[in-house]
CSV table of C-alpha atoms in Angstrom, one decimal:
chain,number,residue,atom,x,y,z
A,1072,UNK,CA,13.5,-113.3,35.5
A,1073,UNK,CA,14.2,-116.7,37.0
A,1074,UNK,CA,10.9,-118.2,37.1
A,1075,UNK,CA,10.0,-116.2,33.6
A,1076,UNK,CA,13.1,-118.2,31.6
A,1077,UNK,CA,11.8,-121.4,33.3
A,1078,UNK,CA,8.5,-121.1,32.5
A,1079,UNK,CA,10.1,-122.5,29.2
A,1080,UNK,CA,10.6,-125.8,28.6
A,1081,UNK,CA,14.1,-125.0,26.8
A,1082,UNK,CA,15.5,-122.6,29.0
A,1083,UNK,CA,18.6,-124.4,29.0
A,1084,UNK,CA,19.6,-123.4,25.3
A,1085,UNK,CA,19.0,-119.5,26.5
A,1086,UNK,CA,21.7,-120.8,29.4
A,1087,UNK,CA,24.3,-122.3,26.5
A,1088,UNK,CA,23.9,-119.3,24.6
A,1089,UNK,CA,25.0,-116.9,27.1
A,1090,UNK,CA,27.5,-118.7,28.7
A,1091,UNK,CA,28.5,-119.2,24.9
A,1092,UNK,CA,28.7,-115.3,24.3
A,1093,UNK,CA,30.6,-114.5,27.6
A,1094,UNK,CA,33.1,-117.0,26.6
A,1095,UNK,CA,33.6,-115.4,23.2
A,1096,UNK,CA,34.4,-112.5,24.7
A,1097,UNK,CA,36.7,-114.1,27.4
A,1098,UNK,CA,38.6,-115.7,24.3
A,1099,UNK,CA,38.7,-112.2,22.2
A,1100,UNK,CA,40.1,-110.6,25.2
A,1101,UNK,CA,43.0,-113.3,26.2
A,1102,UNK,CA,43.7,-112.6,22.4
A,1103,UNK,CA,43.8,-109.4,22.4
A,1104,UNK,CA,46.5,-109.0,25.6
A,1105,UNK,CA,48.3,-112.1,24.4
A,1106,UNK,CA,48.4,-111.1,20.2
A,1107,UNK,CA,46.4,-107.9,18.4
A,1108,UNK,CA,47.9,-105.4,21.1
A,1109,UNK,CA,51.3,-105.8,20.7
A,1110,UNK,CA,53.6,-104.1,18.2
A,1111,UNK,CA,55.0,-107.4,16.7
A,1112,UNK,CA,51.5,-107.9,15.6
A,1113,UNK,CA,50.6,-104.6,14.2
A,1114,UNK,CA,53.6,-104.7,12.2
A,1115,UNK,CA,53.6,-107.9,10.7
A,1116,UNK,CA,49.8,-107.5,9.8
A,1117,UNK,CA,50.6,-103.9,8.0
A,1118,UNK,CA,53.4,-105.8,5.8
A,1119,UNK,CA,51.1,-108.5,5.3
A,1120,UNK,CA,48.1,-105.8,3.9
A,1121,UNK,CA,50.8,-103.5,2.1
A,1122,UNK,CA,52.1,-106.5,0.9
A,1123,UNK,CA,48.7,-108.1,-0.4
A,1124,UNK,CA,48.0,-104.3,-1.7
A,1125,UNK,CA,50.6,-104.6,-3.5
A,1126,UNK,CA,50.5,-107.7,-5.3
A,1127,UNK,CA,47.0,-107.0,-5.9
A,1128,UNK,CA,47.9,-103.9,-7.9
A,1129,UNK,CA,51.1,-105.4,-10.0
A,1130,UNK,CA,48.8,-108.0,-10.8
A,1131,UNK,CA,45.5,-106.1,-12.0
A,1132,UNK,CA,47.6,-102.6,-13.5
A,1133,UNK,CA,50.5,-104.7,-15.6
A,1134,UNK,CA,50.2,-107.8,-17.3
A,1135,UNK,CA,53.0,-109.9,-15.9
A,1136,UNK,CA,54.6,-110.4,-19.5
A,1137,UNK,CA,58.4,-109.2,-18.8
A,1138,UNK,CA,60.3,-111.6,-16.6
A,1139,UNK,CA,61.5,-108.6,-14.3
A,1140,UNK,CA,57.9,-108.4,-13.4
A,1141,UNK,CA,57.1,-111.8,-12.5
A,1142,UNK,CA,60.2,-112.5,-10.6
A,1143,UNK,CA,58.9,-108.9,-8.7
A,1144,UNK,CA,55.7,-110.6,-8.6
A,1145,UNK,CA,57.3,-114.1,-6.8
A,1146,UNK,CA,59.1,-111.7,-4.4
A,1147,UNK,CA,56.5,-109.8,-3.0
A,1148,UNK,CA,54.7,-113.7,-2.9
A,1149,UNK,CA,57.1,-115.0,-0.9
A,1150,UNK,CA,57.8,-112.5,1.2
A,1151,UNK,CA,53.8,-112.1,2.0
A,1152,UNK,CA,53.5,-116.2,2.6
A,1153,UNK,CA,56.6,-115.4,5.1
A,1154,UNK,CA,55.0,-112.8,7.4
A,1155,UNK,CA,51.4,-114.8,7.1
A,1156,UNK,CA,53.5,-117.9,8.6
A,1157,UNK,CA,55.0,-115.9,11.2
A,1158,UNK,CA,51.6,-114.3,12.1
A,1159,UNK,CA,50.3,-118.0,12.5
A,1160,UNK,CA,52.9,-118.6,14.6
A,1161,UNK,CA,52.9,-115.4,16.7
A,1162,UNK,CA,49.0,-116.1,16.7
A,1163,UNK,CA,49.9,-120.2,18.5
A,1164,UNK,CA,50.3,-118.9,22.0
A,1165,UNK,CA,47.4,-117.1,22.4
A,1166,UNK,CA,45.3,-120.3,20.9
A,1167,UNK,CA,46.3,-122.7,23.1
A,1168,UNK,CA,45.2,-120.1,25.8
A,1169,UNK,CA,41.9,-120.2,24.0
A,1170,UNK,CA,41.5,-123.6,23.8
A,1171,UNK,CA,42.1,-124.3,27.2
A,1172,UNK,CA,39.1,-122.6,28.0
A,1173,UNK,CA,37.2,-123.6,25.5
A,1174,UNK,CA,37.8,-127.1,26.6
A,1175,UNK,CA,37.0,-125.6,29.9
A,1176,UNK,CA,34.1,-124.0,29.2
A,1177,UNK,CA,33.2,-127.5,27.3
A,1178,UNK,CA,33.7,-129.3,30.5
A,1179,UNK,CA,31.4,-127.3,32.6
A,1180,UNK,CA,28.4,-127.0,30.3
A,1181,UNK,CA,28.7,-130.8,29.7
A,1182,UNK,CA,28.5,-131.3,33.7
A,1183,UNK,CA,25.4,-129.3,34.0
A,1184,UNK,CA,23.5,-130.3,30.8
A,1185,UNK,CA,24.5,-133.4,30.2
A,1186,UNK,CA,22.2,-136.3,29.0
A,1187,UNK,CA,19.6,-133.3,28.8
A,1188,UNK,CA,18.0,-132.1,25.1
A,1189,UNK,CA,18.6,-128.7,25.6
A,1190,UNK,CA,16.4,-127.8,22.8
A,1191,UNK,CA,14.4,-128.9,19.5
A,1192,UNK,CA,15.6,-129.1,16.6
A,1193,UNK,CA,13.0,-128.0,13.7
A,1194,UNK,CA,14.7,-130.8,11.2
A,1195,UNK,CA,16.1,-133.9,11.1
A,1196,UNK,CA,19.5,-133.7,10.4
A,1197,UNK,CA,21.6,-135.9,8.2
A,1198,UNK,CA,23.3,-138.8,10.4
A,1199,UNK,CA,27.3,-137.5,10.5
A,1200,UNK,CA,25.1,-134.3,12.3
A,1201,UNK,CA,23.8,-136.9,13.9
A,1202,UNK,CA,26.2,-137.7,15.9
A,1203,UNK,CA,26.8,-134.3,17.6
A,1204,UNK,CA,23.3,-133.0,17.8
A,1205,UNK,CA,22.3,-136.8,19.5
A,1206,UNK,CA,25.3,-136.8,21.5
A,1207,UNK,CA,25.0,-138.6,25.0
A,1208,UNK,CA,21.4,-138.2,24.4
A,1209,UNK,CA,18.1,-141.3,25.0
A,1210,UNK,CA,15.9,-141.8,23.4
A,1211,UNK,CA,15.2,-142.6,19.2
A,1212,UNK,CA,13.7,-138.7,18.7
A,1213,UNK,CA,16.3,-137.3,16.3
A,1214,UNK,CA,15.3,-134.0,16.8
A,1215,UNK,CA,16.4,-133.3,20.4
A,1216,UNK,CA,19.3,-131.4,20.3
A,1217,UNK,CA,22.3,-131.9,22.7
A,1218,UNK,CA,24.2,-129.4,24.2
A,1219,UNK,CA,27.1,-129.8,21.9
A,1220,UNK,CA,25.3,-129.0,19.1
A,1221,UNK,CA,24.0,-126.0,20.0
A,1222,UNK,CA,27.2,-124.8,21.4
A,1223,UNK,CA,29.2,-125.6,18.4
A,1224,UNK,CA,26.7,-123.4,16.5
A,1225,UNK,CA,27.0,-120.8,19.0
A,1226,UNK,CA,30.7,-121.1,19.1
A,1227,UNK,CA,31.4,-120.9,15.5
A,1228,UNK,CA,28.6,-117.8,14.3
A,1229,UNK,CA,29.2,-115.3,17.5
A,1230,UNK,CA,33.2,-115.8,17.5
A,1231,UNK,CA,33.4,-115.7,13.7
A,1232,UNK,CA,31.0,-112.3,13.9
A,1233,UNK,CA,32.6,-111.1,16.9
A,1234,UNK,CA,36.0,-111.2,15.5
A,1235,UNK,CA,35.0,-109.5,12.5
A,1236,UNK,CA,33.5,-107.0,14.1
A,1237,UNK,CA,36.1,-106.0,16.3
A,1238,UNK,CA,38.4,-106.1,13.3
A,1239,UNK,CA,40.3,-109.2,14.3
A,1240,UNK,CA,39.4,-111.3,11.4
A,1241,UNK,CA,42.7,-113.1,9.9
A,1242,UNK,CA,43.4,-110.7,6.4
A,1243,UNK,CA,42.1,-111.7,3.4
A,1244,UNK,CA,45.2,-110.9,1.5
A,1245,UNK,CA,47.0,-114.0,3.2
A,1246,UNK,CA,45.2,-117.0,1.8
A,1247,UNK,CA,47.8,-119.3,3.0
A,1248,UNK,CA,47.8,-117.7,6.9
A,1249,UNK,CA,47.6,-121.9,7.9
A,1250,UNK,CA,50.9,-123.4,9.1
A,1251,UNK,CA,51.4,-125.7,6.5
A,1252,UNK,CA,50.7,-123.6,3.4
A,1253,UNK,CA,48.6,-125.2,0.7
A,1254,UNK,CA,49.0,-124.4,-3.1
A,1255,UNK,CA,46.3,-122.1,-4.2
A,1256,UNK,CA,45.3,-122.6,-7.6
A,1257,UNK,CA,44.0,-119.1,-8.6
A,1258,UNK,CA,47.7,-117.8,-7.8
A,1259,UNK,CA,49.4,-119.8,-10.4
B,522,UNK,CA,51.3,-97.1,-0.5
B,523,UNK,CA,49.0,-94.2,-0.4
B,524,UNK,CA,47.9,-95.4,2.9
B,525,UNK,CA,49.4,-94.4,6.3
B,526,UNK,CA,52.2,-96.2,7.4
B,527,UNK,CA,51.7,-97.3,11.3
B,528,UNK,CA,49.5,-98.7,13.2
B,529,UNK,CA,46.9,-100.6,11.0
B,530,UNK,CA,43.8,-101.9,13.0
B,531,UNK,CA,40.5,-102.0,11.3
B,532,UNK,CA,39.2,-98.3,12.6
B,533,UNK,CA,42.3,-96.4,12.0
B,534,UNK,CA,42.7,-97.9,8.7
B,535,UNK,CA,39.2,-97.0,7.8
B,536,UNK,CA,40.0,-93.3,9.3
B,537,UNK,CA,43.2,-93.7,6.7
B,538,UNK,CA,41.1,-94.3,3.6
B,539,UNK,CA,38.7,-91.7,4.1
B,540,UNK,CA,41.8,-89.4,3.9
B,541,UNK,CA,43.4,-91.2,1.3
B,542,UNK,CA,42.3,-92.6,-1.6
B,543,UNK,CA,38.9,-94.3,-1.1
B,544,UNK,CA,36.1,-92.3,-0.6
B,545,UNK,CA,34.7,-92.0,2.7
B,546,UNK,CA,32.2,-94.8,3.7
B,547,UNK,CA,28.7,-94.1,3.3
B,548,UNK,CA,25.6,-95.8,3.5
B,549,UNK,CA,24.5,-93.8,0.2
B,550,UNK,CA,27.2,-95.8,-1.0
B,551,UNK,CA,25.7,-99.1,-0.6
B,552,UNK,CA,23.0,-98.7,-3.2
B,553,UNK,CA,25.8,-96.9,-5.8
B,554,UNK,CA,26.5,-98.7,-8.8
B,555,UNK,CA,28.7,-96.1,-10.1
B,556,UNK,CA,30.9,-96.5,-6.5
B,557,UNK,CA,34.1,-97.8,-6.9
B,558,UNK,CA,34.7,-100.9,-4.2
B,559,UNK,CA,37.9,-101.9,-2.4
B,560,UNK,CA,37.7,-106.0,-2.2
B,561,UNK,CA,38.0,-106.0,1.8
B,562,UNK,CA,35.2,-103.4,1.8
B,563,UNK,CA,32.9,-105.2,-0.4
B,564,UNK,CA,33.9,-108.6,1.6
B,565,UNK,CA,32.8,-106.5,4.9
B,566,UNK,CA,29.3,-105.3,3.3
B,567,UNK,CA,28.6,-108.7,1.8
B,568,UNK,CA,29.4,-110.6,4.6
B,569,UNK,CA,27.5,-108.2,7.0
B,570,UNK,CA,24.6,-108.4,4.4
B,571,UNK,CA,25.0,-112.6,4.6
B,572,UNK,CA,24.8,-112.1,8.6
B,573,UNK,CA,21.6,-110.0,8.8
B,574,UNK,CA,20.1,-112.1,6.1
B,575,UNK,CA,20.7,-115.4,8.2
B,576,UNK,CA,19.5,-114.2,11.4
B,577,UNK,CA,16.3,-112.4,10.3
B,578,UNK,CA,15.7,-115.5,8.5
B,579,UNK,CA,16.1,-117.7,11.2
B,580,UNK,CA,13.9,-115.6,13.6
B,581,UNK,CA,11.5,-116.0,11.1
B,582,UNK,CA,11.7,-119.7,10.3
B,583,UNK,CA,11.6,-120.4,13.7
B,584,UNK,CA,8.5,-117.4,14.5
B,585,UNK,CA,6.7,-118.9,11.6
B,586,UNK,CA,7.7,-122.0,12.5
B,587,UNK,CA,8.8,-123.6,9.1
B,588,UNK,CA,9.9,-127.3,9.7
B,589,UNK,CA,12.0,-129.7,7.5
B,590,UNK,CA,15.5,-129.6,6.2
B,591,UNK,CA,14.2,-128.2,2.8
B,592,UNK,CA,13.8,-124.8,4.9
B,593,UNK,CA,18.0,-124.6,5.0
B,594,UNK,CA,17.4,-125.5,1.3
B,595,UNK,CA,15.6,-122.3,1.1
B,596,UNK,CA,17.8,-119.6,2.9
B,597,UNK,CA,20.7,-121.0,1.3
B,598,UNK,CA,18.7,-119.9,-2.2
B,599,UNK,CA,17.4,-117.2,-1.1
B,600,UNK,CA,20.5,-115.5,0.9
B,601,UNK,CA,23.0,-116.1,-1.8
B,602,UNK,CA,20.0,-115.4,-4.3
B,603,UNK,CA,20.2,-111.5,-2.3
B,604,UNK,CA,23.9,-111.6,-2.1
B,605,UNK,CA,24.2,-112.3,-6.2
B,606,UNK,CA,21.3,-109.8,-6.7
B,607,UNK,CA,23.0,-107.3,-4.7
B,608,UNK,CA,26.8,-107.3,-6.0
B,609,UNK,CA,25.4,-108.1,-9.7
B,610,UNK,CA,22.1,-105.6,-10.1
B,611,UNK,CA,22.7,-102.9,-7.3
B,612,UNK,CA,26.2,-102.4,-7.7
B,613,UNK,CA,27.2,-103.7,-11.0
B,614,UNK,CA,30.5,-104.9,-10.3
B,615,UNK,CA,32.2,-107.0,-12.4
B,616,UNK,CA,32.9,-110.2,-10.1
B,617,UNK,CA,36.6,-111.3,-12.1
B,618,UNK,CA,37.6,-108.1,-10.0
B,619,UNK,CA,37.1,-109.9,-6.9
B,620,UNK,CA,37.8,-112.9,-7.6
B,621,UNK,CA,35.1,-114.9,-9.5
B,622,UNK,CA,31.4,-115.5,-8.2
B,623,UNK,CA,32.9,-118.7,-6.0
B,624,UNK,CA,34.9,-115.7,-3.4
B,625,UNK,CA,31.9,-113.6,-3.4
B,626,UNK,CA,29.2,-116.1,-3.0
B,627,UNK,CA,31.4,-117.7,0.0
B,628,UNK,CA,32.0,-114.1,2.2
B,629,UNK,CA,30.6,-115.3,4.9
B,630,UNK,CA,28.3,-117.8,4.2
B,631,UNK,CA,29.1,-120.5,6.6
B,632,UNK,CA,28.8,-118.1,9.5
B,633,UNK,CA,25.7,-117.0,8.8
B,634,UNK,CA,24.5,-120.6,7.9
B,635,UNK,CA,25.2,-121.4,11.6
B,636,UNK,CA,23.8,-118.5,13.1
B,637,UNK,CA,20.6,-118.7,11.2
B,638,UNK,CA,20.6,-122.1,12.4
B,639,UNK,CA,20.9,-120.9,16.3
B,640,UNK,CA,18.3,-118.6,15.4
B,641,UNK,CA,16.2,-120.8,14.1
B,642,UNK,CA,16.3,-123.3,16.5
B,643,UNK,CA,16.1,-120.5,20.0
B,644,UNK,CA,13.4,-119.1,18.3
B,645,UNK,CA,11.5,-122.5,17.5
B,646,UNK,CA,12.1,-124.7,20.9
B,647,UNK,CA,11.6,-121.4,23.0
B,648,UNK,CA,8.0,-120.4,21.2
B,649,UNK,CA,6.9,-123.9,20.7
B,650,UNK,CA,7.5,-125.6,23.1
């Protein structure tokens, strides 16, 4: 297996890819025992989907023309932007959990594949990509790929796809779900 | 709510609607147009759909191997080109249900941009290189 993998040039960017994968599922997991198994969790995200169900419905089925219905309407809002801040804020510990080992994780790949293109890029990307898929690199040949590039890649599709598969995705009916709530524009 | 009251993680919940009030998932479904869609379920098959799309693209790009930012260009087209096709031709929804094309034209997309991306460049440093 060994001398198969290195009869590739790029072998490395098989190497970031799996340690990418097992740190996904590290991360899920600390999540998971830290946040989605616990009954605080469970119960604020049913509110948050009854509550989102809800508004959804009084929304589609009656035309908010009575002002007993829109101030309904503003309740059920409030109350839903209240339990997607508190699952935010339930959700802090285990993140900073998760980022330490990210930043861990970060650490070690850096130490062993640092300075080294890790694999080739098939474009030329636009120079603020630049910077990341160049990073620490030699050499004028845009299309090496540093390590960070490729893990950032990795990072973002196989935790975004993992989490959605496990059924861990944040819920659509909270648009806010950030700590500092921004006004949407399709609500109002 | 029609739906159970407990414990709401993704599987029991979909256990819960197929014994409540949304007909049971099927993959006959999927090419319905006379179906009636829940907007978490039709976020779930479009974004899967978006997923697939990226990463058969990408193995292909990089098989092939296409090179040149005008190839990103081109899955960008062509996957929201399958995603539009798909919600407006197959299923006939009407997309102010859900939120406006913008809602159903994101599900999704920037994961699978970056995983066609990894797929695309795996496939093209390990085979050509």
């Amino acid at each position: 297996m060994a001398t198969l993998l290195s009869g590739f040039k790029y072998s490395d960017s098989l190497a970031v890819v799996g340690i990418s994968i097992c740190t996904a599922f590290l991360c899920e997991g600390i999540s998971w025992i830290l946040i989605y198994r616990t009954s605080s969790y469970k119960s604020l995200r049913s509110t948050i989907d009854k509550a989102s169900k809800k508004l959804e419905t009084m929304k589609t089925v009656d035309k908010p023309s009575k002002k007993s219905k829109t101030k309904k309407i503003d309740r059920v809002e409030t109350s839903l932007k209240e339990s997607s801040r508190d699952l935010s804020l339930s959700k802090l510990k285990s993140g900073a959990v998760v980022a330490l080992v990210l930043f861990v994780v970060f650490g070690l790949l850096n130490s062993l594949f640092e300075g080294k293109p890790v694999a080739k890029l098939p474009f030329v990307p636009v120079s603020i990509v630049q910077k990341m898929s160049h990073r620490g690199l030699q050499g004028g040949d845009m299309t090496d790929c540093s390590m960070a590039f490729l893990y950032f890649l990795c990072s973002i599709s196989i935790r975004t796809n993992l989490q959605k598969f496990l059924g861990f995705a944040p819920p659509r009916g909270a648009p806010n779900a950030g700590l500092f709530p921004m006004p949407d524009p399709k609500t109002n | 709510m029609k739906e159970g009251k407990s414990v709401k993680f993704k599987l029991q919940q979909q256990q819960q609607q197929q014994n409540g009030h949304v007909s049971p998932f099927k993959f006959a479904k999927l090419l319905d147009p006379e179906a009636s869609w829940d907007k978490d379920q039709l976020g779930d098959v479009l974004h899967w759909i978006r997923q697939v799309v990226g990463l058969l693209c990408g193995l292909l790009w990089g098989a092939v191997p296409f090179v040149g930012a005008i190839w990103i260009v081109v899955f960008l087209i062509l996957s929201s080109g399958i995603i539009y096709g798909y919600y407006a031709i197959i299923l006939k929804i009407d997309e102010e249900d859900f939120g406006g094309h913008g809602t159903l034209l994101q599900e999704g997309l920037f994961a699978s941009l970056t995983l066609f991306l990894l797929a695309w460049i795996l496939v093209y440093s390990l085979a050509h290189f």
